[in-house]
Tab-separated table of C-alpha atoms (C1' of nucleotides) in Angstrom:
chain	number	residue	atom	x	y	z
A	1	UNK	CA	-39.272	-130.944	58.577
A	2	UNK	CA	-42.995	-131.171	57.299
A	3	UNK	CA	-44.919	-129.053	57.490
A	4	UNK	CA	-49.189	-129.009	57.038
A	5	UNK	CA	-51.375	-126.455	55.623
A	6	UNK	CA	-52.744	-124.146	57.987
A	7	UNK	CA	-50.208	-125.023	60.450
A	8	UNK	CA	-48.308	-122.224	62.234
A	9	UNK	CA	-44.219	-123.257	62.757
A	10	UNK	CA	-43.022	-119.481	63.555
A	11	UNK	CA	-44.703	-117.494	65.896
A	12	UNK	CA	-44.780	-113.902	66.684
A	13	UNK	CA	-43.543	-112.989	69.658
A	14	UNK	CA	-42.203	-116.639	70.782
A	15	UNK	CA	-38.411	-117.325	71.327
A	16	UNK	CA	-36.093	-116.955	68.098
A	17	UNK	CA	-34.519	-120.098	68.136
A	18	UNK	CA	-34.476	-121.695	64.982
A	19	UNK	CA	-33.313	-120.516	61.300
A	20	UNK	CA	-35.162	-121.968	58.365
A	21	UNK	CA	-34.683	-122.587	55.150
A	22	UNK	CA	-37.855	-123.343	52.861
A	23	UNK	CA	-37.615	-126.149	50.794
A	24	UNK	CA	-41.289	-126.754	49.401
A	25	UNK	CA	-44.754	-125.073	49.615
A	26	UNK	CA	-45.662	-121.920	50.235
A	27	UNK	CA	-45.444	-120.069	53.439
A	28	UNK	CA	-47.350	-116.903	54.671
A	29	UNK	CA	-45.727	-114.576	57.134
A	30	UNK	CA	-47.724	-111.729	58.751
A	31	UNK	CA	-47.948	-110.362	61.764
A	32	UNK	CA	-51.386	-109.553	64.135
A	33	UNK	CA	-53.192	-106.656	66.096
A	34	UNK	CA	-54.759	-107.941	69.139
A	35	UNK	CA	-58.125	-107.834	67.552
A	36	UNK	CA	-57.165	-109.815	64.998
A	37	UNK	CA	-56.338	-107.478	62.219
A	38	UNK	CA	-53.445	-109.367	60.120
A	39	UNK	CA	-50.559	-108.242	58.002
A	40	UNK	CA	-49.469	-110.441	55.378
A	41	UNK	CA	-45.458	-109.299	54.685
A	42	UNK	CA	-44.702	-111.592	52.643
A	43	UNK	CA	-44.633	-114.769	51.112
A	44	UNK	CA	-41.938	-117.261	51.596
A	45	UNK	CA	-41.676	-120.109	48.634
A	46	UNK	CA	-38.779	-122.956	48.265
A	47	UNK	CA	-35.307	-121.491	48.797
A	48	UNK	CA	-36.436	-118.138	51.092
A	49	UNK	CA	-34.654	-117.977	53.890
A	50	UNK	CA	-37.072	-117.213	57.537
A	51	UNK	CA	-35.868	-115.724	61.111
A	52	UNK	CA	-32.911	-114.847	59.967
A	53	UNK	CA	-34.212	-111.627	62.390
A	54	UNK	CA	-30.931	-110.978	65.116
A	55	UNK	CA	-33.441	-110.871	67.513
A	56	UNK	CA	-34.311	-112.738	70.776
A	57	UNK	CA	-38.132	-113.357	69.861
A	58	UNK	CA	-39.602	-113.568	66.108
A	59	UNK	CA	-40.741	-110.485	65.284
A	60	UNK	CA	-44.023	-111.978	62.732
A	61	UNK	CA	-45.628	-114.967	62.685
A	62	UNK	CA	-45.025	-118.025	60.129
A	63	UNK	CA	-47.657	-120.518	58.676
A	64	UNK	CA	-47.948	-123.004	55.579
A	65	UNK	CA	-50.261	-122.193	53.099
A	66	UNK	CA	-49.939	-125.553	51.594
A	67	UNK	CA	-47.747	-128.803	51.804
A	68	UNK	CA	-44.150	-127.353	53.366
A	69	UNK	CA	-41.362	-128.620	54.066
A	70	UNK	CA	-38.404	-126.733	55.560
A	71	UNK	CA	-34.722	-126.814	56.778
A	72	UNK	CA	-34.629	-126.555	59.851
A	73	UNK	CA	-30.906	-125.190	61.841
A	74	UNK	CA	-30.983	-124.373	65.719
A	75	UNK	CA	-29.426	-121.346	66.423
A	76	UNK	CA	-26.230	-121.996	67.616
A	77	UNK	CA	-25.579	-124.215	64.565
A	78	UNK	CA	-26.624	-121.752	62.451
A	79	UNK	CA	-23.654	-119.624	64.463
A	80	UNK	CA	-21.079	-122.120	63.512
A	81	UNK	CA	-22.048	-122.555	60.253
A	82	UNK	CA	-21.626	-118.539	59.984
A	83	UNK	CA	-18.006	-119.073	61.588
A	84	UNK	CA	-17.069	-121.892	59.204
A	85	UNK	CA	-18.430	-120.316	55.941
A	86	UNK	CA	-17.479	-116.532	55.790
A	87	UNK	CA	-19.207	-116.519	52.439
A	88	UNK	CA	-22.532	-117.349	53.873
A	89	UNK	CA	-22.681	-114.676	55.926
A	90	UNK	CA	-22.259	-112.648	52.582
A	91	UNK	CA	-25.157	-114.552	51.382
A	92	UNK	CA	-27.043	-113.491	54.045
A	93	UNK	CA	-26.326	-109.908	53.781
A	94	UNK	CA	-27.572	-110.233	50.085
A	95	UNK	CA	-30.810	-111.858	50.941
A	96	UNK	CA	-31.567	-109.488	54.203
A	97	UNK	CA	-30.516	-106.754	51.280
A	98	UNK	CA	-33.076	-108.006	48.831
A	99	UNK	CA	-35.683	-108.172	51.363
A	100	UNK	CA	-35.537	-104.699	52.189
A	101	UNK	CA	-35.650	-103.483	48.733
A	102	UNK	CA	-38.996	-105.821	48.654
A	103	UNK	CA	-39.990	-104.251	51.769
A	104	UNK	CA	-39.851	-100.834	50.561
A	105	UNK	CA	-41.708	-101.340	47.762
A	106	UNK	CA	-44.636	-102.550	49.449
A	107	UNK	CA	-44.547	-99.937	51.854
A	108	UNK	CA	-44.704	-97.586	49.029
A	109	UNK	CA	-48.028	-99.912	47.447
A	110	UNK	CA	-49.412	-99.903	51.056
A	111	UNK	CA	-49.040	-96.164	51.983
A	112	UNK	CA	-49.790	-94.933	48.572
A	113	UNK	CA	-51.287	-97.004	45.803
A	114	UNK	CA	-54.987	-97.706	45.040
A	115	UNK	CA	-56.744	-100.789	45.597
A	116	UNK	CA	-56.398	-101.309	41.648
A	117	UNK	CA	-52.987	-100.413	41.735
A	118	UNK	CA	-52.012	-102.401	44.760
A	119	UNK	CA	-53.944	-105.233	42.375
A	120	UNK	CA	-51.896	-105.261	39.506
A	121	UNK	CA	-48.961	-104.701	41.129
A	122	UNK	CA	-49.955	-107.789	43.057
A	123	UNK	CA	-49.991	-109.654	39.482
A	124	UNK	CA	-46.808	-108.646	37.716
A	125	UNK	CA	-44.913	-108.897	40.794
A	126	UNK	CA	-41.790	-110.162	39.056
A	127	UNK	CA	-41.670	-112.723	42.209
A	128	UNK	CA	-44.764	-114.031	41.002
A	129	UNK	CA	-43.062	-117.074	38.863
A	130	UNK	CA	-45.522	-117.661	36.185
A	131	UNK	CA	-46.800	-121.520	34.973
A	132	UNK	CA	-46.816	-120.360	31.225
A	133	UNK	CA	-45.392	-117.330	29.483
A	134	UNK	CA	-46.467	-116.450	25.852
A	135	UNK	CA	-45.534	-112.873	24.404
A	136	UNK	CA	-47.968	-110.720	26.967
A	137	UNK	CA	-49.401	-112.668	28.681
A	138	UNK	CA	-49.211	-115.399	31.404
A	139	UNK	CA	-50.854	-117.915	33.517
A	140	UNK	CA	-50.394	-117.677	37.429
A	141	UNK	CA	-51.551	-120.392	39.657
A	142	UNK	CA	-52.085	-118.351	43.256
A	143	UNK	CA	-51.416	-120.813	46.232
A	144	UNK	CA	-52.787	-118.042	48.854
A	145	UNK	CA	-56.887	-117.679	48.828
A	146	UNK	CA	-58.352	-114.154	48.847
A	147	UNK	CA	-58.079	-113.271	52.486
A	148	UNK	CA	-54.360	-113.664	52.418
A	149	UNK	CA	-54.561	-111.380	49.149
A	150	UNK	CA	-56.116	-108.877	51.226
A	151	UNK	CA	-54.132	-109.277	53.940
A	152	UNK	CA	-51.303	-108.637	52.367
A	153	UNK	CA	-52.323	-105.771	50.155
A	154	UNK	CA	-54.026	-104.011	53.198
A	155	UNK	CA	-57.223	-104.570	51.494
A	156	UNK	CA	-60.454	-106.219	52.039
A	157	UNK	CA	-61.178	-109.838	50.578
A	158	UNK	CA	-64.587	-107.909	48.943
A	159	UNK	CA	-62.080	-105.529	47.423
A	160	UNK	CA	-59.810	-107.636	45.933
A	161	UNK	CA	-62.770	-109.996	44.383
A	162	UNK	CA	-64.262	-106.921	42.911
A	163	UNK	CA	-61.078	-105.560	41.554
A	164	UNK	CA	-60.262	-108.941	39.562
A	165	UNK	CA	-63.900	-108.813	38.406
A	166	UNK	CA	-63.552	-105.647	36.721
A	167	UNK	CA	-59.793	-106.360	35.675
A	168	UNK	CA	-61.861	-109.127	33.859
A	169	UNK	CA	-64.734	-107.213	32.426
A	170	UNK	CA	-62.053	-104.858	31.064
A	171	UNK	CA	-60.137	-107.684	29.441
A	172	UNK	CA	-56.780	-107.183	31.102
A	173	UNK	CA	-57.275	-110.658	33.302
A	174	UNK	CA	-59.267	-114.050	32.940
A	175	UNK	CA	-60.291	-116.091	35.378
A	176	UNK	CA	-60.870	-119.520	34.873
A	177	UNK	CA	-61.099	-121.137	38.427
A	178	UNK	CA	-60.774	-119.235	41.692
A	179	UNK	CA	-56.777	-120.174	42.219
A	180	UNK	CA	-55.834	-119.044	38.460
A	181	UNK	CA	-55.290	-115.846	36.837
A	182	UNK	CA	-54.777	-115.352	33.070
A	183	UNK	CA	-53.141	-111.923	32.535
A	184	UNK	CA	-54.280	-111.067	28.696
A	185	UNK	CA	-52.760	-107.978	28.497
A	186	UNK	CA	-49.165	-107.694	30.945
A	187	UNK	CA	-48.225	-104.343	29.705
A	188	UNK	CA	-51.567	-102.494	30.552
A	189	UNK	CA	-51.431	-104.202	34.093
A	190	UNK	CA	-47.746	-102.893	34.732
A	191	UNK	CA	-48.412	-99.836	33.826
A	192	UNK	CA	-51.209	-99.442	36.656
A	193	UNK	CA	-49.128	-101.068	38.589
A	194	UNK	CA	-46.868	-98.655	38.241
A	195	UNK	CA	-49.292	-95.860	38.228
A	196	UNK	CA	-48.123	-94.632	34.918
A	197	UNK	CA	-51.443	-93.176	33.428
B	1	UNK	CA	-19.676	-84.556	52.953
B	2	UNK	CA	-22.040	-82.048	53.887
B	3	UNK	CA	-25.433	-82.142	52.587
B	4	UNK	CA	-27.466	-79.100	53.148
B	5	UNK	CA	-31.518	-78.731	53.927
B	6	UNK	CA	-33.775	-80.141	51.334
B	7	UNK	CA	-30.541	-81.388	49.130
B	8	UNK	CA	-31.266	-85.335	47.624
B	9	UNK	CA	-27.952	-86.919	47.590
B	10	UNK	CA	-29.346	-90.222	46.839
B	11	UNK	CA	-32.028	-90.783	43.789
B	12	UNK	CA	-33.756	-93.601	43.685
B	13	UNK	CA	-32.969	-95.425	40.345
B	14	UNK	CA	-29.599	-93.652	40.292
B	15	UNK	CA	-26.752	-95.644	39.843
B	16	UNK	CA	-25.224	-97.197	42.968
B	17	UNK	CA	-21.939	-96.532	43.510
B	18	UNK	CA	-21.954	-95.108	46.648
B	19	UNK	CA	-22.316	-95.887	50.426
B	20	UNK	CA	-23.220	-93.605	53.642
B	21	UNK	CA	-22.716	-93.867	57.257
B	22	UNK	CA	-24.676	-90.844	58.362
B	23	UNK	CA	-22.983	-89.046	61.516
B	24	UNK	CA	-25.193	-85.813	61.824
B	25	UNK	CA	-28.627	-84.722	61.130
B	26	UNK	CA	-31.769	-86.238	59.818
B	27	UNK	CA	-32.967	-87.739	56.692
B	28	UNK	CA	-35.813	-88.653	54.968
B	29	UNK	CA	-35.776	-91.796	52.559
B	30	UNK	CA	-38.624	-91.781	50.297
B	31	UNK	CA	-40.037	-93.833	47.016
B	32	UNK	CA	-41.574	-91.584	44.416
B	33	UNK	CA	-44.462	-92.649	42.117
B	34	UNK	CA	-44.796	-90.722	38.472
B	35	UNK	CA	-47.451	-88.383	39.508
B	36	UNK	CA	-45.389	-87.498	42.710
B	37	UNK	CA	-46.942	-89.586	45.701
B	38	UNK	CA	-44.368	-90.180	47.978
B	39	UNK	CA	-43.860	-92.776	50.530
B	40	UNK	CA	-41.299	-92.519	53.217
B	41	UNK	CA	-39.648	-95.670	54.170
B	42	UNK	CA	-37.949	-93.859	57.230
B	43	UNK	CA	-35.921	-91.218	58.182
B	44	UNK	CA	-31.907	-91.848	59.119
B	45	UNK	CA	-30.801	-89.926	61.965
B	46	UNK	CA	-26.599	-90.396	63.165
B	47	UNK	CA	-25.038	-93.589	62.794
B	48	UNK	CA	-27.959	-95.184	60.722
B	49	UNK	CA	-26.074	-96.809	56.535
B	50	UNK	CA	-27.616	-95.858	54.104
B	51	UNK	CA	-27.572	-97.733	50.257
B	52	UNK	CA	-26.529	-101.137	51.803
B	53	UNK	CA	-28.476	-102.454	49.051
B	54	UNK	CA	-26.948	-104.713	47.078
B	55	UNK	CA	-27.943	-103.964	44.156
B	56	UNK	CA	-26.868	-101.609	41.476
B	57	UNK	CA	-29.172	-99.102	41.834
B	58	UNK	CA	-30.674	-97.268	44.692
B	59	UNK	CA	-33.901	-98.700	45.217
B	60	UNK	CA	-35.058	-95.478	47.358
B	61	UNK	CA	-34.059	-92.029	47.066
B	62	UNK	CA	-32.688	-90.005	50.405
B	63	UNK	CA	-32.748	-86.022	51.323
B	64	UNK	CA	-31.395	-83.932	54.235
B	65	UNK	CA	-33.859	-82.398	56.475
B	66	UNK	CA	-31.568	-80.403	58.265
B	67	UNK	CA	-27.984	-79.915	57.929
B	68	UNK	CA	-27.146	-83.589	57.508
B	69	UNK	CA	-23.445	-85.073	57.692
B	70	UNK	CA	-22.211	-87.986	56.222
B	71	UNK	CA	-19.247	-90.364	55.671
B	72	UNK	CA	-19.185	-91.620	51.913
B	73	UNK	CA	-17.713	-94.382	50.633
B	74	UNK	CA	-17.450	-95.484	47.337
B	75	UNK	CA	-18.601	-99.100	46.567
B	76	UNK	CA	-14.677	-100.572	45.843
B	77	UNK	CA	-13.672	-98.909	48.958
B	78	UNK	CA	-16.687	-100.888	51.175
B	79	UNK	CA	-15.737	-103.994	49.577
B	80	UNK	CA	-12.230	-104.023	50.271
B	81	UNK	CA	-13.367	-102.464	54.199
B	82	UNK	CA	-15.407	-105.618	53.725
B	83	UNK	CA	-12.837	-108.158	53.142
B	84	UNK	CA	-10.674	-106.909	55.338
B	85	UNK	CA	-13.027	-106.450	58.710
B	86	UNK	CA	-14.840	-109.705	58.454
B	87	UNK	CA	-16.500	-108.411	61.584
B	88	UNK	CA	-17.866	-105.585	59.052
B	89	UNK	CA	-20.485	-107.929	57.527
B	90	UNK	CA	-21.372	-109.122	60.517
B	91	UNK	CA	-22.103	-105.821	62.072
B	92	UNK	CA	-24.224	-105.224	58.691
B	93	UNK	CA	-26.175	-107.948	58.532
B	94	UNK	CA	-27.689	-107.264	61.997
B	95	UNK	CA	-28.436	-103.367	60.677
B	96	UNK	CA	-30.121	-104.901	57.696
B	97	UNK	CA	-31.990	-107.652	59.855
B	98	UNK	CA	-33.168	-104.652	62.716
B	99	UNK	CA	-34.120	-102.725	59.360
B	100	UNK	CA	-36.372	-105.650	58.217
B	101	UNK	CA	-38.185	-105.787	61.461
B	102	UNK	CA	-38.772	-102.066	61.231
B	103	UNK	CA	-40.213	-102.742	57.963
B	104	UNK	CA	-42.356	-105.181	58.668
B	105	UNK	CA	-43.761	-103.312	61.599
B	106	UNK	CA	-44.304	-100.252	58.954
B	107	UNK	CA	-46.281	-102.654	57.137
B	108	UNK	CA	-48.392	-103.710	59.531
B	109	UNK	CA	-49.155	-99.859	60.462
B	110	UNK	CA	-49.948	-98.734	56.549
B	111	UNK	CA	-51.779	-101.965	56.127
B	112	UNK	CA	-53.980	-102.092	58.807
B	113	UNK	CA	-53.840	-99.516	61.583
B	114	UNK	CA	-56.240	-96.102	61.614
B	115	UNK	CA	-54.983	-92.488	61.130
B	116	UNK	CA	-55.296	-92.181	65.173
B	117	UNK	CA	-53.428	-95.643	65.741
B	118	UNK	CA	-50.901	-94.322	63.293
B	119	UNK	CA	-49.964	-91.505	64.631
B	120	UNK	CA	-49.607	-92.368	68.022
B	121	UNK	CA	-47.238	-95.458	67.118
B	122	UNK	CA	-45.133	-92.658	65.488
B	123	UNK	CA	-45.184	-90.280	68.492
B	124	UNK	CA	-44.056	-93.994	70.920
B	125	UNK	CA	-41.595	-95.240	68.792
B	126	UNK	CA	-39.228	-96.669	70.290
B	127	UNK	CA	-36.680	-95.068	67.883
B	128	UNK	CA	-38.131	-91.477	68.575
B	129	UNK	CA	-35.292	-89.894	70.970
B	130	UNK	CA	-36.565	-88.037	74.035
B	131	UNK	CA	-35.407	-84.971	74.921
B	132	UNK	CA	-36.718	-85.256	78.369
B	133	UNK	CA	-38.399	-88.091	79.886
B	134	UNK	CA	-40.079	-88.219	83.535
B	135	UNK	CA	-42.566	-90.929	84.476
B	136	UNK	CA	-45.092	-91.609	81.908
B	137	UNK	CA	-44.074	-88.114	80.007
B	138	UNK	CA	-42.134	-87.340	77.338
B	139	UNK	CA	-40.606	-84.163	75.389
B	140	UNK	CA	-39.908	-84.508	71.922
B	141	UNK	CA	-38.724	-82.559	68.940
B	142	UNK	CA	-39.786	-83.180	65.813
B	143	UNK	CA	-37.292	-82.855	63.017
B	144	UNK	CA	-39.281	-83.236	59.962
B	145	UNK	CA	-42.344	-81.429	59.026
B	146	UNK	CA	-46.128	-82.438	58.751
B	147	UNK	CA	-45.378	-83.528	54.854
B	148	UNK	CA	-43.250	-85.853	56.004
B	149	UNK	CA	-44.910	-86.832	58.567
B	150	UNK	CA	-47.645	-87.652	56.529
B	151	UNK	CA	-45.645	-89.057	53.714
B	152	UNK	CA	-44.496	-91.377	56.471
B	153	UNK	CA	-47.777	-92.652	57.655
B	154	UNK	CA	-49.136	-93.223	54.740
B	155	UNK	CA	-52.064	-90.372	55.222
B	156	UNK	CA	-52.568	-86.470	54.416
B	157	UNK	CA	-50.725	-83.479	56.680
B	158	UNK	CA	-54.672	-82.539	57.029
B	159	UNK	CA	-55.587	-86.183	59.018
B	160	UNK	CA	-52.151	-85.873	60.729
B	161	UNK	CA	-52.944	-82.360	61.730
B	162	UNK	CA	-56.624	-83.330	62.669
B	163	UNK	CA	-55.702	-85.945	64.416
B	164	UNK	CA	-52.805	-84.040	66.862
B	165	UNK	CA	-55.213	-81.753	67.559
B	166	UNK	CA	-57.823	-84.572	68.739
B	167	UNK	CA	-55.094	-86.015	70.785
B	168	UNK	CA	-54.245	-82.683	72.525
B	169	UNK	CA	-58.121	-81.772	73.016
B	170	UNK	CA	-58.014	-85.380	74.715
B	171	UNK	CA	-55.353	-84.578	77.389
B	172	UNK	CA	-52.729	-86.834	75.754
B	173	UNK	CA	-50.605	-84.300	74.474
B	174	UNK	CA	-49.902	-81.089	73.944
B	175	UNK	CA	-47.819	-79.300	71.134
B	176	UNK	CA	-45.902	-76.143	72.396
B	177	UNK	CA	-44.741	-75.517	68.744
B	178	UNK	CA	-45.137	-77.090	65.317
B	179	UNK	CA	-42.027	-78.904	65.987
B	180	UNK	CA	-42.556	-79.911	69.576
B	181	UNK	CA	-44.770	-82.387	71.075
B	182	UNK	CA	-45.121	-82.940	74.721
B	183	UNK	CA	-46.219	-86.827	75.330
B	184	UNK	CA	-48.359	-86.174	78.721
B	185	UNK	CA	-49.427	-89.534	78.450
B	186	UNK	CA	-47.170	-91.993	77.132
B	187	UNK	CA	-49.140	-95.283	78.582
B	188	UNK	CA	-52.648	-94.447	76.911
B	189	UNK	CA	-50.833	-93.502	73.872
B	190	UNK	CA	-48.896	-96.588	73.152
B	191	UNK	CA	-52.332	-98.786	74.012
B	192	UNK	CA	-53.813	-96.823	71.240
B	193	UNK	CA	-50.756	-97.442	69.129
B	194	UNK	CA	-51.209	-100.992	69.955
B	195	UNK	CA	-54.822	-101.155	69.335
B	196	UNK	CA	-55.475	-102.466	72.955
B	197	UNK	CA	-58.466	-100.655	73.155
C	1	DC	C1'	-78.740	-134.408	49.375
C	2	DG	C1'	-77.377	-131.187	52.738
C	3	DT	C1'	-73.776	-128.626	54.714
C	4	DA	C1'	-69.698	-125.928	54.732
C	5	DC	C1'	-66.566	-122.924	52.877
C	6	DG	C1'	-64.524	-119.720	49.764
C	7	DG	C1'	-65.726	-116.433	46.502
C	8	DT	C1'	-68.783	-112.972	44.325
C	9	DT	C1'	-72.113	-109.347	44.256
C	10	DG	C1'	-75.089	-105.626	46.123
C	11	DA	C1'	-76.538	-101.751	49.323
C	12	DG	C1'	-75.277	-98.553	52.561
C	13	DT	C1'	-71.789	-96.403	55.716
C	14	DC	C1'	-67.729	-94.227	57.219
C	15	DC	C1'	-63.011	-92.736	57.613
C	16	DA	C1'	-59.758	-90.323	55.481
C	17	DA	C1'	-58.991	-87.542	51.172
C	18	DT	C1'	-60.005	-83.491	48.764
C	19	DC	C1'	-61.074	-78.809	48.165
C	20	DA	C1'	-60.999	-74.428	50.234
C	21	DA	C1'	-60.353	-70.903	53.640
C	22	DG	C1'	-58.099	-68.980	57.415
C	23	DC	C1'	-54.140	-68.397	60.673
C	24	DA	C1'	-49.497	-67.859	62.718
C	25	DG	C1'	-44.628	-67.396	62.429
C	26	DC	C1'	-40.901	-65.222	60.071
C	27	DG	C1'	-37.625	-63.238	57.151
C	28	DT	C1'	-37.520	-59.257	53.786
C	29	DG	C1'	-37.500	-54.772	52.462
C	30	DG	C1'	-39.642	-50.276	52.164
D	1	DC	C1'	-40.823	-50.583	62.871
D	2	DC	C1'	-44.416	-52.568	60.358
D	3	DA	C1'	-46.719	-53.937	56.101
D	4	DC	C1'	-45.908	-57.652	52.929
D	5	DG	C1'	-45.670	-62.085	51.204
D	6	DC	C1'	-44.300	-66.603	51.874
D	7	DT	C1'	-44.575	-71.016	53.972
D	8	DG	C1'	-46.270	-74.400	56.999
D	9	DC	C1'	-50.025	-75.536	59.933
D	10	DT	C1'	-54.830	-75.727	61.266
D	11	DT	C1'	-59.712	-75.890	60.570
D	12	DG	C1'	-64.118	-76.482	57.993
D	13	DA	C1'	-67.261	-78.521	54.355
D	14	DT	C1'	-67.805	-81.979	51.191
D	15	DT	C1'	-66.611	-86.041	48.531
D	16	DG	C1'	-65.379	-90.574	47.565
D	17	DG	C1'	-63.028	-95.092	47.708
D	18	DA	C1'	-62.785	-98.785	50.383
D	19	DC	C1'	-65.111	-101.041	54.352
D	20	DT	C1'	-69.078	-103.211	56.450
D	21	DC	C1'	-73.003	-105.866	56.488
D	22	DA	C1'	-75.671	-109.076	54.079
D	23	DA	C1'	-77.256	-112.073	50.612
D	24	DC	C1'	-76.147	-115.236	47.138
D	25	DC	C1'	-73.513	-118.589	44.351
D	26	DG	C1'	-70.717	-122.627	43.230
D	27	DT	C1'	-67.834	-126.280	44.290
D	28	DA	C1'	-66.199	-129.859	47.418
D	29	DC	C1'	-67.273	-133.265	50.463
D	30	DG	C1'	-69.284	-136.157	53.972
DNA sequence: CGTACGGTTGAGTCCAATCAAGCAGCGTGG
DNA sequence: CCACGCTGCTTGATTGGACTCAACCGTACG
């Protein structure tokens, strides 16, 4: 299934039907306030699994960032392919296991960490698969634009654009076009990431 | 195993070689930063697992509140349990997936809600057992103290303090003890928790 | 060339954090 | 029994980091 930028495929709320399996792009998932206020949770890229939720209705919302194509499996074949393949069901368990671990962690940035730290955690996010990777440092190419930054950090897009601009005037970051980030200095980033100064 | 008031018997970063079924009492699970912020990723009351991470070490650290009780069992011991009650992993995997909701709906509160929507979508939650419950009032007892309240919310015992007291000056509670809160209007409080206002 | 859109930058505001007292419950011991 | 100190909670005054509002910039595109 192909799916367009911009284009929602899960939403919050609706009827859990489906199970899907991400096989290109980049996909956003967040869920929404009535007046609009958005939570990014997370970012789904080729091989994340999505609604594998044991719910009735999906409990956030699902949308392409760019180009996507996905697996899609209706529920009740996903239910015999469970029965058939014990071990995926294992699989499962692992990923839903991962997730949480993921989960925690950016409870703990959200409840806790600075706008600067939430930043540079944002960056050496070891999810964050990088293009190039030469002793410390690295070139990221960011499919999400600033809002979906902020959304997911719990920030403001203003924030996060003034962050990067001083992670640049302090050296630690370059940034040559809008949807690319040179870290220069890795170590110094994880380390306010971590919050270890 | 009996784990007494204020005793960790899980540290986060600790090797993982254990897993818990709790079966009495409260706990508080918790992610540390170096200079000692602490986040609380939830709080495990009877029959909630605990370190069903897959991983090999313990990605958050848990403490009893009160005099906690829990089944331990070491990791060999789940596995074989595992590949012996198929029915196990199944039971797991819906834990972990009603886990990840929770999550996610943490996120969305420490991302974007205020101290006031906060606190109120604590004091609703669905999780939060009633003592007593008549029409739109509730009775409950709190286990845990401001701190962890706090810690919880992702805000200071001072705002959560502040902001009881704003709800009780307001008619929408009122707080017989430290430990007790008396919902007198559960309606109004989950449209503020909902940000339907 | 003009418009639109995403990003950056600046000025001012505000909500929650910080700093600092006070207060109430409670177990301890004189 | 009551002063004492401890601990957890509340309340007040002030600060500050991120938000809001607003202008500006640059690139893409019709």
């Amino acid at each position: 299934m192909r799916v367009a930028p911009g284009q929602v495929f899960i939403d919050e709320g609706g009827p859990a039907d489906s199970f899907f399996n991400v096989t290109a792009g980049t996909v956003r998932l967040f869920k929404l306030l009535p007046d609009g206020r958005r939570q990014i949770t997370g970012f789904a890229v080729s091989g994340h699994f999505l609604g594998l939720a044991m719910s009735s209705v999906y409990a956030f919302g699902a949308e392409a960032i760019d180009q996507v194509r996905v697996c899609r499996f209706a529920r009740p074949k996903l239910r015999r392919l469970l029965d058939d393949f014990p071990a995926m069901e294992k699989r499962l368990l692992e990923v839903a296991s991962d997730e949480l671990i993921a989960a925690q962690e950016q409870m703990l940035l959200l409840g806790r960490k600075t706008a600067r730290e939430r930043l540079a955690s944002f960056l050496v996010a070891p999810s964050r698969l990088s293009v190039a990777c030469e002793h410390s440092r690295m070139r990221l190419i960011l499919p999400m634009a600033r809002n979906d930054i902020a959304d997911y950090l719990g920030l403001t897009i203003e924030t996060v654009s003034r962050t990067l601009t001083r992670f640049r005037t302090e050296g630690l970051i370059a940034l040559p076009s809008a949807s690319e980030v040179l870290l220069l200095d890795v170590p110094a980033l994880r380390q306010i990431a971590d919050a270890l100064n």
